[in-house]
Coordinates of C-alpha atoms and ligand atoms in Angstrom, one line a residue:
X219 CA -6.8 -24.2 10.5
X220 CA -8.3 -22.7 14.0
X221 CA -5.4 -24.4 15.8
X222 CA -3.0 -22.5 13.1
X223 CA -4.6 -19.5 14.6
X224 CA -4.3 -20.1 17.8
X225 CA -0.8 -21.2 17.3
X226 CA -0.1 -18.2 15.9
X227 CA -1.6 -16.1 18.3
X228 CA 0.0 -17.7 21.1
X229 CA 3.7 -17.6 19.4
X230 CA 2.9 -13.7 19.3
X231 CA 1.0 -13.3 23.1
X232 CA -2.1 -12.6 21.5
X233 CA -4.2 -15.4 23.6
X234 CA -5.8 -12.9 25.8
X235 CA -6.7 -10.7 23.8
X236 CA -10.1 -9.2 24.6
X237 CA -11.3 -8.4 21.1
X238 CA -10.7 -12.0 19.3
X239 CA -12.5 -14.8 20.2
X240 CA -11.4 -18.3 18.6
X241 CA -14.5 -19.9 20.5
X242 CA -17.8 -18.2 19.5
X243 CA -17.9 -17.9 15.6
X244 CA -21.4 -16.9 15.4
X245 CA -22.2 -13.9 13.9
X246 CA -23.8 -10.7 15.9
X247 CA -24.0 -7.5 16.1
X248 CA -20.9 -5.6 17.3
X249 CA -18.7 -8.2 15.6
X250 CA -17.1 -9.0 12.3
X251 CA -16.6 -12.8 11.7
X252 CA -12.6 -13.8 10.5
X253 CA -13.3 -15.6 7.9
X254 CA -10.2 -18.6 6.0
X255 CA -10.3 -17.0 2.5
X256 CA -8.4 -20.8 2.1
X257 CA -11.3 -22.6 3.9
X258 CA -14.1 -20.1 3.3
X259 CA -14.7 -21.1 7.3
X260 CA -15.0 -18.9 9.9
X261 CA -11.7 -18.3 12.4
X262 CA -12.1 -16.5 14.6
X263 CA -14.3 -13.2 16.1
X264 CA -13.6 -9.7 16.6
X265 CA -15.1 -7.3 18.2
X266 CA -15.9 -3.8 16.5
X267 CA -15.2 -0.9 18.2
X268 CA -18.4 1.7 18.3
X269 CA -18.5 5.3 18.5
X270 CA -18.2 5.8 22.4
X271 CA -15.0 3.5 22.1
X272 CA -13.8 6.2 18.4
X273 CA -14.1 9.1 20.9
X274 CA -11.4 7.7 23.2
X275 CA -9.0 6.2 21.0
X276 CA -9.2 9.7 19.1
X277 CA -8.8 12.0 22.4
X278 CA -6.4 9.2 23.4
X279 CA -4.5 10.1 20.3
X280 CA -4.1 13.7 20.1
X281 CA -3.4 13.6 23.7
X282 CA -0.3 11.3 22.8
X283 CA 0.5 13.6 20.4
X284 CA 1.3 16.7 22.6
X285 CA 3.6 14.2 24.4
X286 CA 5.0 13.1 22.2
X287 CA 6.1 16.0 20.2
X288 CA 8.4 17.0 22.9
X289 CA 10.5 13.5 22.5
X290 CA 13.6 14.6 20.9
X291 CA 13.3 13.3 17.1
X292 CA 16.4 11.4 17.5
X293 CA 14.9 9.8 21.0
X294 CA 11.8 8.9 19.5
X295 CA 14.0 7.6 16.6
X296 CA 15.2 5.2 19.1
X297 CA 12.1 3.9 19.8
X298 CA 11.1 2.7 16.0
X299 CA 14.3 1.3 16.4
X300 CA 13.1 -0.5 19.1
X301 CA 9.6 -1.4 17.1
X302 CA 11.8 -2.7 14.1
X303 CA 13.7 -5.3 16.0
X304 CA 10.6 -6.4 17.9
X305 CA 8.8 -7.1 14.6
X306 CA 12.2 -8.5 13.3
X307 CA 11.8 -11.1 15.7
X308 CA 8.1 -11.5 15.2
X309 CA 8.2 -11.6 11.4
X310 CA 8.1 -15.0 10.5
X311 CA 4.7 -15.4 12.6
X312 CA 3.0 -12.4 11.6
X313 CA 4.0 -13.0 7.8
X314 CA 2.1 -16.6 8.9
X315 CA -0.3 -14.2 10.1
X316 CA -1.4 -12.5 7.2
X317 CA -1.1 -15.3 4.8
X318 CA -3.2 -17.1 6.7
X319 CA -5.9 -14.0 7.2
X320 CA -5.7 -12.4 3.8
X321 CA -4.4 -15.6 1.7
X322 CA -1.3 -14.5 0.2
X323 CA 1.7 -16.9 -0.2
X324 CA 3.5 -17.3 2.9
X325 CA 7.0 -15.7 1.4
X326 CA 5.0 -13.0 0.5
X327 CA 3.1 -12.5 4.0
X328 CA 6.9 -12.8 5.4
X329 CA 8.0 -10.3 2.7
X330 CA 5.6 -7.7 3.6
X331 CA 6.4 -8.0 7.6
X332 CA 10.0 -7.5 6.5
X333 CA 9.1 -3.9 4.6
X334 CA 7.9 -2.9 7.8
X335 CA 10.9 -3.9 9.4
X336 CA 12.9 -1.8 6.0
X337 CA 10.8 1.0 6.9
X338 CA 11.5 1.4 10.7
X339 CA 15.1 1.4 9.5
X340 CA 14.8 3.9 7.2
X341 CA 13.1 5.9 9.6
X342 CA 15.5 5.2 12.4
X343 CA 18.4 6.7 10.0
X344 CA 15.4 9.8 9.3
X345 CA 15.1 10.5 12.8
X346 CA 18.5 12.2 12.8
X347 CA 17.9 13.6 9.3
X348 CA 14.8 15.5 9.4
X349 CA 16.2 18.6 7.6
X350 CA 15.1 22.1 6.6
X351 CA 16.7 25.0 4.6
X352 CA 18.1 27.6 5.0
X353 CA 17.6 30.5 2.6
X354 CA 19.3 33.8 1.9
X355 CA 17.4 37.0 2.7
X356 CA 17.1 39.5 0.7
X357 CA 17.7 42.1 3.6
X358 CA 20.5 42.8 5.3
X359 CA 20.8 41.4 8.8
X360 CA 18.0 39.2 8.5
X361 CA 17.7 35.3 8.2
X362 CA 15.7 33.0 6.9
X363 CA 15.3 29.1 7.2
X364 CA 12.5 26.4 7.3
X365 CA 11.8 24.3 10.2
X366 CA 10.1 20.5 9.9
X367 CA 7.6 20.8 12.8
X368 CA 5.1 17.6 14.0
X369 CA 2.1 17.8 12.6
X370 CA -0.4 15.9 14.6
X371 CA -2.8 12.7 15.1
X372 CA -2.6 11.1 12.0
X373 CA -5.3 8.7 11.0
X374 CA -4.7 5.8 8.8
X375 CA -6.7 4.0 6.8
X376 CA -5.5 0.6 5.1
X377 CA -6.9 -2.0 2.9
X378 CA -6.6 -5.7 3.4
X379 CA -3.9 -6.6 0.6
X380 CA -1.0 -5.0 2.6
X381 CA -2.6 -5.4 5.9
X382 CA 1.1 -4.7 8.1
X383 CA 3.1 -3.5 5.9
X384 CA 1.2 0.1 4.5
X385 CA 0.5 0.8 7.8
X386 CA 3.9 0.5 8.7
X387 CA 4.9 2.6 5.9
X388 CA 2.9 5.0 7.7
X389 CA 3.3 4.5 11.1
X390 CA 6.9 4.5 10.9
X391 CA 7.6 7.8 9.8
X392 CA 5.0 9.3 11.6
X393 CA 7.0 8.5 14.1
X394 CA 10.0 9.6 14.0
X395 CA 8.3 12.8 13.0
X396 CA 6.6 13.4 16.2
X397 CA 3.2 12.4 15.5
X398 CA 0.8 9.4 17.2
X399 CA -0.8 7.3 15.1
X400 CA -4.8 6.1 14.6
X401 CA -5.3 3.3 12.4
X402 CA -8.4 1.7 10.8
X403 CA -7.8 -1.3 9.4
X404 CA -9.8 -3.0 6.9
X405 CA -12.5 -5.3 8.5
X406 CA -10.9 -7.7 6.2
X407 CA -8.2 -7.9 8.3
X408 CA -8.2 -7.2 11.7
X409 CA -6.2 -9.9 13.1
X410 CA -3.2 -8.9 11.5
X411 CA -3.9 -5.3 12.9
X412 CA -4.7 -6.4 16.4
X413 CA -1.3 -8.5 16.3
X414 CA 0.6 -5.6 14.3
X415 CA -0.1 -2.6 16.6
X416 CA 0.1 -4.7 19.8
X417 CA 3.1 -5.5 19.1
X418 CA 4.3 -1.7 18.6
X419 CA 2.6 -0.7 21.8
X420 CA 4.1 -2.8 23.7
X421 CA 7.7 -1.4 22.7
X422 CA 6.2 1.9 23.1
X423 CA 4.5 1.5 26.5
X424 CA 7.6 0.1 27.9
X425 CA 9.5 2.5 26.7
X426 CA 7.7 5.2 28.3
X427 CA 5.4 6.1 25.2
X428 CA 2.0 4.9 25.8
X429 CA -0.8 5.9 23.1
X430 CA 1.3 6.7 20.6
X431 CA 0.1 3.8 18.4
X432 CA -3.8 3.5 18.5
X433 CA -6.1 1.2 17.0
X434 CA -10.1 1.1 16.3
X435 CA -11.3 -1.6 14.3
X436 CA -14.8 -0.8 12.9
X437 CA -17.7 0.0 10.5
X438 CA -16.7 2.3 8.0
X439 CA -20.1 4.2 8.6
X440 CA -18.9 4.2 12.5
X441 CA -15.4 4.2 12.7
X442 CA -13.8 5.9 9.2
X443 CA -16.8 8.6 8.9
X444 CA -16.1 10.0 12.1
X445 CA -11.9 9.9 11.2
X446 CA -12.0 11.7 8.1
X447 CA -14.2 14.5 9.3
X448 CA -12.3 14.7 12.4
X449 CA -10.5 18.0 12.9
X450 CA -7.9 16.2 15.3
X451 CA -6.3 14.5 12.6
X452 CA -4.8 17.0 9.9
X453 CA -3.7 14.6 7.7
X454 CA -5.4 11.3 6.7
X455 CA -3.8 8.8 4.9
X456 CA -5.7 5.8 2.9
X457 CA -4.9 3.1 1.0
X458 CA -7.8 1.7 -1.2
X459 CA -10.2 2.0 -3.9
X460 CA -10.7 5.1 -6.3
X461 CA -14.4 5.2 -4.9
X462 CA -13.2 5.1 -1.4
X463 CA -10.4 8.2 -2.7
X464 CA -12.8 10.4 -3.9
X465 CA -14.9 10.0 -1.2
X466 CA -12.7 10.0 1.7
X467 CA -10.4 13.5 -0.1
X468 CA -14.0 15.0 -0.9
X469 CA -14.9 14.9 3.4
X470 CA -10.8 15.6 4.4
X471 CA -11.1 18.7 1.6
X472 CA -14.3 20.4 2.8
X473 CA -12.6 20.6 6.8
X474 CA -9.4 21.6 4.5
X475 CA -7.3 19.2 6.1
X476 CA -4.5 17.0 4.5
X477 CA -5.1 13.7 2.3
X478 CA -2.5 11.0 1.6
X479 CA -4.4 8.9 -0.9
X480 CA -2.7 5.9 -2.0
X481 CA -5.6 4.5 -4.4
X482 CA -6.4 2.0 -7.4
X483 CA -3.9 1.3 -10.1
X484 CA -4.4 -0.1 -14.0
X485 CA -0.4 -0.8 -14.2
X486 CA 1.0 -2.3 -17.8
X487 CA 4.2 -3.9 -18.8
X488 CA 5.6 -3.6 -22.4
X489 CA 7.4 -6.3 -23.4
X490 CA 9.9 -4.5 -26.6
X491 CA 10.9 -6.7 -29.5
X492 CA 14.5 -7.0 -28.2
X493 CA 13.8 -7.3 -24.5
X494 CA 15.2 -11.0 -22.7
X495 CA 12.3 -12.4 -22.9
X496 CA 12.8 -14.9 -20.2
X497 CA 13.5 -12.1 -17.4
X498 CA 9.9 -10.4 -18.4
X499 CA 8.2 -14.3 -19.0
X500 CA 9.0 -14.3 -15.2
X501 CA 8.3 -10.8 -13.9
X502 CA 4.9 -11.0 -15.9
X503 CA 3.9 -13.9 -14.1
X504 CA 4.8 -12.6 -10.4
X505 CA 3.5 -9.3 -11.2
X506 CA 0.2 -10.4 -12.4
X507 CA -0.1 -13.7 -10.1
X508 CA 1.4 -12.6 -6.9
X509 CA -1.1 -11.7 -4.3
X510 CA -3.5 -13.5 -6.7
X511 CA -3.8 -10.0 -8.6
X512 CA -5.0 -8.1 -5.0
X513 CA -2.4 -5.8 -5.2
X514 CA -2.6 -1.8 -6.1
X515 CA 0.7 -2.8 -8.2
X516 CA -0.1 -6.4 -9.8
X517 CA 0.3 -6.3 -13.8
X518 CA -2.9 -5.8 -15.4
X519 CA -2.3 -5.1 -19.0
X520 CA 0.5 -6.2 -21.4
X521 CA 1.9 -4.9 -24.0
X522 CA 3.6 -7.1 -26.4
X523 CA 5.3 -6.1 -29.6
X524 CA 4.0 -7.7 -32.9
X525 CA 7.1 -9.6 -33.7
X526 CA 7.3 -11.8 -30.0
X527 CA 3.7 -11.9 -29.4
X528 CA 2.6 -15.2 -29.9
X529 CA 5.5 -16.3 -29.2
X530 CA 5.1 -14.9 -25.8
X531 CA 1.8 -15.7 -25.1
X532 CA 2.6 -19.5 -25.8
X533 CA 5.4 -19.3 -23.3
X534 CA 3.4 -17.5 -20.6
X535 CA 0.5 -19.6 -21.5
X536 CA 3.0 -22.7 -20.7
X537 CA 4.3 -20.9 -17.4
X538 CA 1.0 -20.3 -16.0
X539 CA 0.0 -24.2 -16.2
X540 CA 3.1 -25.0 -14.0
X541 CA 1.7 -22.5 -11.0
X542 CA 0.3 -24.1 -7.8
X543 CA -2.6 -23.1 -6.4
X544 CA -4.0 -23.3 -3.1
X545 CA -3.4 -23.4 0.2
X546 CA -0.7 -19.9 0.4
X547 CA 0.9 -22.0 4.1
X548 CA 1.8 -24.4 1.6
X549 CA 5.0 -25.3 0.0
X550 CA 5.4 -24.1 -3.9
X551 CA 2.0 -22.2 -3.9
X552 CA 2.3 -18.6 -5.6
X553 CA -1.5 -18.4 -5.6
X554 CA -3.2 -18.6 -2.7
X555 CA -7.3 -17.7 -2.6
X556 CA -9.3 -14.0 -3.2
X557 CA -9.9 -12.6 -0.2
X558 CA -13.8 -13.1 -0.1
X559 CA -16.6 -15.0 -2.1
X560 CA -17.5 -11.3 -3.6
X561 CA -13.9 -11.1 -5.0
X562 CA -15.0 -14.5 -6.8
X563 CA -17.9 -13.4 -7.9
X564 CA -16.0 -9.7 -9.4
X565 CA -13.2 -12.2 -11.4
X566 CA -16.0 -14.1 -12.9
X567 CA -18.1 -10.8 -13.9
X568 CA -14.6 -9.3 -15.5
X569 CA -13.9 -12.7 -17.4
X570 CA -17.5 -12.7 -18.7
X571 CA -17.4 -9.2 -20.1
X572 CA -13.9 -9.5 -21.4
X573 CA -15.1 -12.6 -23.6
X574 CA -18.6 -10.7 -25.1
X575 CA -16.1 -8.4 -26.0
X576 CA -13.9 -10.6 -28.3
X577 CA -11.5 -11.6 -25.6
X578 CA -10.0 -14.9 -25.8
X579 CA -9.1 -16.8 -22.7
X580 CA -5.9 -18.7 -23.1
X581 CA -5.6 -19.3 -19.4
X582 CA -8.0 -20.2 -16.8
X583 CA -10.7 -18.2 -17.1
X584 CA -13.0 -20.0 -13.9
X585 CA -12.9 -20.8 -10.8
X586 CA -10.1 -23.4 -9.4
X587 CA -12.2 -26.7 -8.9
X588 CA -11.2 -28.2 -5.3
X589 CA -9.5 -31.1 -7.2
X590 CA -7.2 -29.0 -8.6
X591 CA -5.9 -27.2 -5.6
X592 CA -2.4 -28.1 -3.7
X593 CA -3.6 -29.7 -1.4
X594 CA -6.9 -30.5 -2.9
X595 CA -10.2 -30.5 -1.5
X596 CA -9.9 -26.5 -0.5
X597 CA -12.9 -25.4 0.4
X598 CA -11.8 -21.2 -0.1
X599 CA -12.0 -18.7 -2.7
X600 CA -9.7 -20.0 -5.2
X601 CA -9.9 -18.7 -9.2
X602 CA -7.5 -19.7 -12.1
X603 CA -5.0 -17.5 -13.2
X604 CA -6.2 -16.0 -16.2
X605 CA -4.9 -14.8 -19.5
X606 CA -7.5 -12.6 -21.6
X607 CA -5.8 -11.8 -25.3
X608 CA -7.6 -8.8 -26.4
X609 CA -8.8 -8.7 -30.3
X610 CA -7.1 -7.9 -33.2
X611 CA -9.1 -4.6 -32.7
X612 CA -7.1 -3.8 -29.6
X613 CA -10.5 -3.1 -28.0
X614 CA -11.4 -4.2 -24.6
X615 CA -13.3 -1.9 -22.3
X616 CA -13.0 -4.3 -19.8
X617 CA -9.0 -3.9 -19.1
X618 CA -9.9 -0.1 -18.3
X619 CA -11.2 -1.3 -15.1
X620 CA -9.4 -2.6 -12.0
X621 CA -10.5 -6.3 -10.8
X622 CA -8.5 -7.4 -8.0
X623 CA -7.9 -10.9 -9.3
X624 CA -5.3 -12.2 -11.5
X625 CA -6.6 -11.5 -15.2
X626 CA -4.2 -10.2 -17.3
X627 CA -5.5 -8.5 -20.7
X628 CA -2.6 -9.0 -23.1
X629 CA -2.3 -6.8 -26.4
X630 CA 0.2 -6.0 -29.2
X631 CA 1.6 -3.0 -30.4
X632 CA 3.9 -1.5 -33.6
X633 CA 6.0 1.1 -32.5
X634 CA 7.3 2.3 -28.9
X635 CA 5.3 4.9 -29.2
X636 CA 2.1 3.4 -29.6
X637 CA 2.6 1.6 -26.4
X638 CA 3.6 4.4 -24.2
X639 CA 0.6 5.8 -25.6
X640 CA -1.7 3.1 -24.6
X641 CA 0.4 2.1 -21.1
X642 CA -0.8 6.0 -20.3
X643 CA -4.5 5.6 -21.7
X644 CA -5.6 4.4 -18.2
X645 CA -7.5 6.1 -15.5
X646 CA -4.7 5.0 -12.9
X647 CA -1.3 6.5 -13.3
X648 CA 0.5 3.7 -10.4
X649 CA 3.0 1.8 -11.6
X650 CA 4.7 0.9 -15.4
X651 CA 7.3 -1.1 -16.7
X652 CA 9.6 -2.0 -19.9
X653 CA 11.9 -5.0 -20.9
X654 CA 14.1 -4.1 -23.1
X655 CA 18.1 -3.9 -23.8
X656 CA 18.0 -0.9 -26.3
X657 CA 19.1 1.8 -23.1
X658 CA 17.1 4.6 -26.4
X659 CA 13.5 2.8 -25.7
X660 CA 14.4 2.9 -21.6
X661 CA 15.1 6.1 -21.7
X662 CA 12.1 7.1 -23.9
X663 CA 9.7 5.6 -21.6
X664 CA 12.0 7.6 -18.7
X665 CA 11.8 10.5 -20.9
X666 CA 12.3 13.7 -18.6
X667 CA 10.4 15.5 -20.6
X668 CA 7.6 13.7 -19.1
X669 CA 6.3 12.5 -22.3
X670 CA 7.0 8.4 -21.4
X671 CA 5.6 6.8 -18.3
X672 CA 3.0 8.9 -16.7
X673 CA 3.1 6.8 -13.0
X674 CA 4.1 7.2 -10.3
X675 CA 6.6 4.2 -10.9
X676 CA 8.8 3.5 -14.0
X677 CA 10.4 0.2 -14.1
X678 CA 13.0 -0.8 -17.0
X679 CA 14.1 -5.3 -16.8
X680 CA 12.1 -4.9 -13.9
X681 CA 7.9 -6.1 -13.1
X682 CA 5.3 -3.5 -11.7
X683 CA 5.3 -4.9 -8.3
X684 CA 7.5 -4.7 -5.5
X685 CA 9.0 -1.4 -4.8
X686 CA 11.7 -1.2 -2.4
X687 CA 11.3 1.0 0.5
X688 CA 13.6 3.3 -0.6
X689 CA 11.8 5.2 -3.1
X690 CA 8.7 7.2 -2.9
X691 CA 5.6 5.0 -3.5
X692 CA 2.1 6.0 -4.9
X693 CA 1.2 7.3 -8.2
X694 CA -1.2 9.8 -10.2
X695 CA -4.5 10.4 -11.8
X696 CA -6.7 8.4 -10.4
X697 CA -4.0 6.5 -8.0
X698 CA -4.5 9.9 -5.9
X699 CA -1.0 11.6 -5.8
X700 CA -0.1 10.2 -2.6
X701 CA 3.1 9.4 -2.1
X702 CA 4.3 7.4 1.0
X703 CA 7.2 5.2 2.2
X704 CA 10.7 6.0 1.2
X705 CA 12.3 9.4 -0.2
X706 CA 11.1 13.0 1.0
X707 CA 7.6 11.1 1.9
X708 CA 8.1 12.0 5.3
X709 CA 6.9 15.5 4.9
X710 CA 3.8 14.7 4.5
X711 CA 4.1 14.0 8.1
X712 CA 5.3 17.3 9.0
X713 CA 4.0 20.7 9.0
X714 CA 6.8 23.4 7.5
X715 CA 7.8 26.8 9.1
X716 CA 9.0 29.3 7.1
X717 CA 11.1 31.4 10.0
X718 CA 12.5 34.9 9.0
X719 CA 14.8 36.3 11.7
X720 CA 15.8 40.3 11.8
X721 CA 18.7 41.1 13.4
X722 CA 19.7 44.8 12.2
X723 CA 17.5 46.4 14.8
X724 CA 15.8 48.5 12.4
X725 CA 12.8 47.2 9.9
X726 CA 13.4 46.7 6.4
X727 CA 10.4 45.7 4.0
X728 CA 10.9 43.1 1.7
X729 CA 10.4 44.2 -1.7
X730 CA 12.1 47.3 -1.1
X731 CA 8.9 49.0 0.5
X732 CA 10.0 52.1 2.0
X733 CA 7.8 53.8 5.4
X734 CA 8.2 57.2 6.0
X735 CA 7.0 57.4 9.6
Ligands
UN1_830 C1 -0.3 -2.2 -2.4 O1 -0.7 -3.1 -3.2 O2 -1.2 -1.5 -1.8 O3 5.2 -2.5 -4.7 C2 1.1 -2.0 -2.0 C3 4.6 -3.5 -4.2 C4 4.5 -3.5 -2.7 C5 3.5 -2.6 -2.1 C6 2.1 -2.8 -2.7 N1 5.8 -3.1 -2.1 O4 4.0 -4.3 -4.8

């Protein structure tokens, strides 16, 4: 497995790099040790960055913002364009990459690479479309229009389940609107950072653009402290737990700066009694399996109508004993391992509270046993994918909380009503979805009333994971309100000017105010 990192790293001219170390795997102070969530083994080394090294990359930053700001947007547009096709290239080893550092099937390492490469694109198209309005005044001879204006450093804080591909949501459209870029990545992931942003500054540097894409990989206490009270970044956008939110908008609030927070979701899929029940039989099992449950959008809770539910459950029961797990490099596996031992130890505390209270585990339920992995004898953190049916009672305390594994709490429901009503009795408001073919109960849970779905994404024949680019991405309540990627997003990016112009040469209030001087 070392040699696949160093393979990788060489296919991506990572060899030299000064912060990883393939050789010297010992732990020490000023490092964070890679660990094979397949192997449980340590890879590789990396060194942390301290507070000496924060204070440059931040100066280094905002000083890349003032030159940057003065690149035409279409010009700098030119340059993600640039970044895209670079990573286009690369995609295939960095999607090895993060499989291989954060355990996630290898199609879907590949697929996340490629929504960076979706998102450069979009933002390529953006740079040349970063419009304002214009508005009429209510005075004669005087005009007024808004103006998109860069807005700074922005710091970026990502988690390790989308450890490429939520920065580049980020990153990209910063970009094109004229602001650099400082991201902390999670420690659980810093090889796919290091390779990542290299990769960008490369493209950058040579095209004239040095600093515009920084990096600082470190302790939360020394490295992401110091960012979110930082006055050079005006806008801070993290991806991660509700805890981390509240924290991390609690600091950026109290300097009144900007948050993007892109947080925790509780996301549930209704299965109707007239839905095709073999499209949601398969979207249930990517969205709750995929990522081995680790991401903010995998299918936590289902909702099955009385009349298909047993039904259902034996069919998905049936599915889940036909998916591989193990090694995510390999061939056929949709489940590769949890990220760490502690993720292990969370599933197991979330399976053991679901059953004292009355939940009954029709699928997995454990840990994987080595023997069972493809190919066996696995050393990492593997789990079964599990099925928890809650009681008749409905009650399970448990599904109100997020465990990033793959448990899926499954319950039944009457009437549509009832389970919009439950779907929207979460903490979370992320993502939602529906099967059905009665367009009446799609469009009640679309309701534009805002009475259906209360997240941030509504999906009809369609699972809770896997948002294009296209569309805004984030979601309420507890999720934070962020929204990032596709859409308008890229305001958030962006300070606006309100500009009034007079051009009568004498002054007229607004409101009619009249000044007898
Ligand atoms: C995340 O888990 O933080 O919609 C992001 C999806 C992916 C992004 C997930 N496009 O599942």
């Amino acid at each position: 497995m070392a040699s696949e990192l160093a393979s990788i790293l060489n296919t991506l001219g990572l060899t030299d790099d000064p912060r990883i170390s393939l050789d010297r795997l010992e732990p020490g102070a000023g490092f964070v040790l890679c660990e094979n969530p397949t192997t449980g083994e340590a890879m590789a080394r990396v060194r942390l960055d301290d507070a000496d090294a924060y204070e440059r990359a931040a100066s280094e930053a905002h000083a890349a913002f003032l030159r940057w700001r003065t690149v035409p947007a279409p010009v700098r547009g030119q340059v993600v364009r640039a970044i895209g096709d670079e990573l286009r290239v690369h995609r295939d080893a960095l999607g090895r990459l993060v499989s291989l550092e954060v355990g996630k099937s290898l199609p879907e390492g590949i697929g996340e690479v490629q929504e960076t490469v979706d998102i450069a694109d979009f933002a390529v198209g953006l740079s040349r479309q970063l419009y304002g309005l214009t508005m009429p005044s209510e005075r004669a001879m005087h005009a007024m229009r808004e103006q998109w204006l860069p807005l700074g450093a922005i710091g970026v804080i990502t988690a390790f389940n989308f450890p490429n591909a939520v920065w580049g949501w980020n990153a990209m459209l910063a970009a094109v609107c004229g602001d650099s870029v400082l991201w902390k990545p999670s420690l659980l992931a810093p090889l796919t950072a290091i390779a990542t942003n290299t990769i960008c500054q490369r493209v950058a540097s040579r095209m004239g653009h040095e600093g515009v894409f920084g990096l600082v990989i470190g302790e939360d206490q020394v490295v992401g402290e110091r960012m979110i009270a930082d006055k050079r970044f005006p806008l801070i956008s993290a991806t991660g737990s509700c805890r981390m939110g509240r924290h991390v908008g609690g600091v950026v609030a109290q300097r009144l700066g900007r948050c993007l927070l892109e947080l925790g979701g509780n996301n549930a899929l209704i299965v109707e009694r007239d839905a095709d029940l073999d499209l949601a039989l398969k979207s249930v099992v990517f969205g709750a399996i995929g990522t081995a449950g680790q991401r903010c959008t995998t299918t936590r809770r289902l909702y099955l109508h009385e009349s298909i539910a047993d039904e259902f459950c034996e069919r998905l029961v049936r599915a889940y004993a036909s998916v591989k797990v193990g090694d995510p490099l390999a061939k056929g596996v949709l489940c590769g391992p949890l990220v760490s031992a502690a993720a292990v130890e969370g599933f197991e505390s979330a399976v053991a509270a679901a059953k004292s209270q009355g939940g009954e585990v029709l699928a997995g339920g454990s840990r994987a046993e080595a023997s069972e992995l493809t190919p066996p004898g696995l050393g990492g953190h593997f789990v079964r994918p599990t099925i928890v049916r809650a009681p008749a009672s409905g009650e399970l305390p448990i599904a109100r909380e997020e465990t990033f594994a793959p448990i899926l709490y499954v319950f039944t429901f009457k009437t549509l009503e009832e389970a919009i009503a439950k779907q929207n009795d979460a903490d979370q408001g992320l993502s939602s979805a529906i099967f059905t073919e009665s367009a009446r109960s799609a469009e009640r849970f679309l309701d534009p009333s805002g009475a259906g779905s209360d997240c941030g994404l509504a999906y009809v024949n369609l699972g809770t994971s896997g948002a294009e680019i296209g569309g805004a991405f984030g979601g309420e309540k507890d999720t934070g309100g962020g929204r990032e990627s596709g859409s308008d997003s890229w305001k958030a990016y962006m300070r606006r000017q309100t500009c009034s112009v007079n051009f009568s040469g004498e002054l007229r209030l607004a409101q009619g105010i009249e000044l007898d001087l």
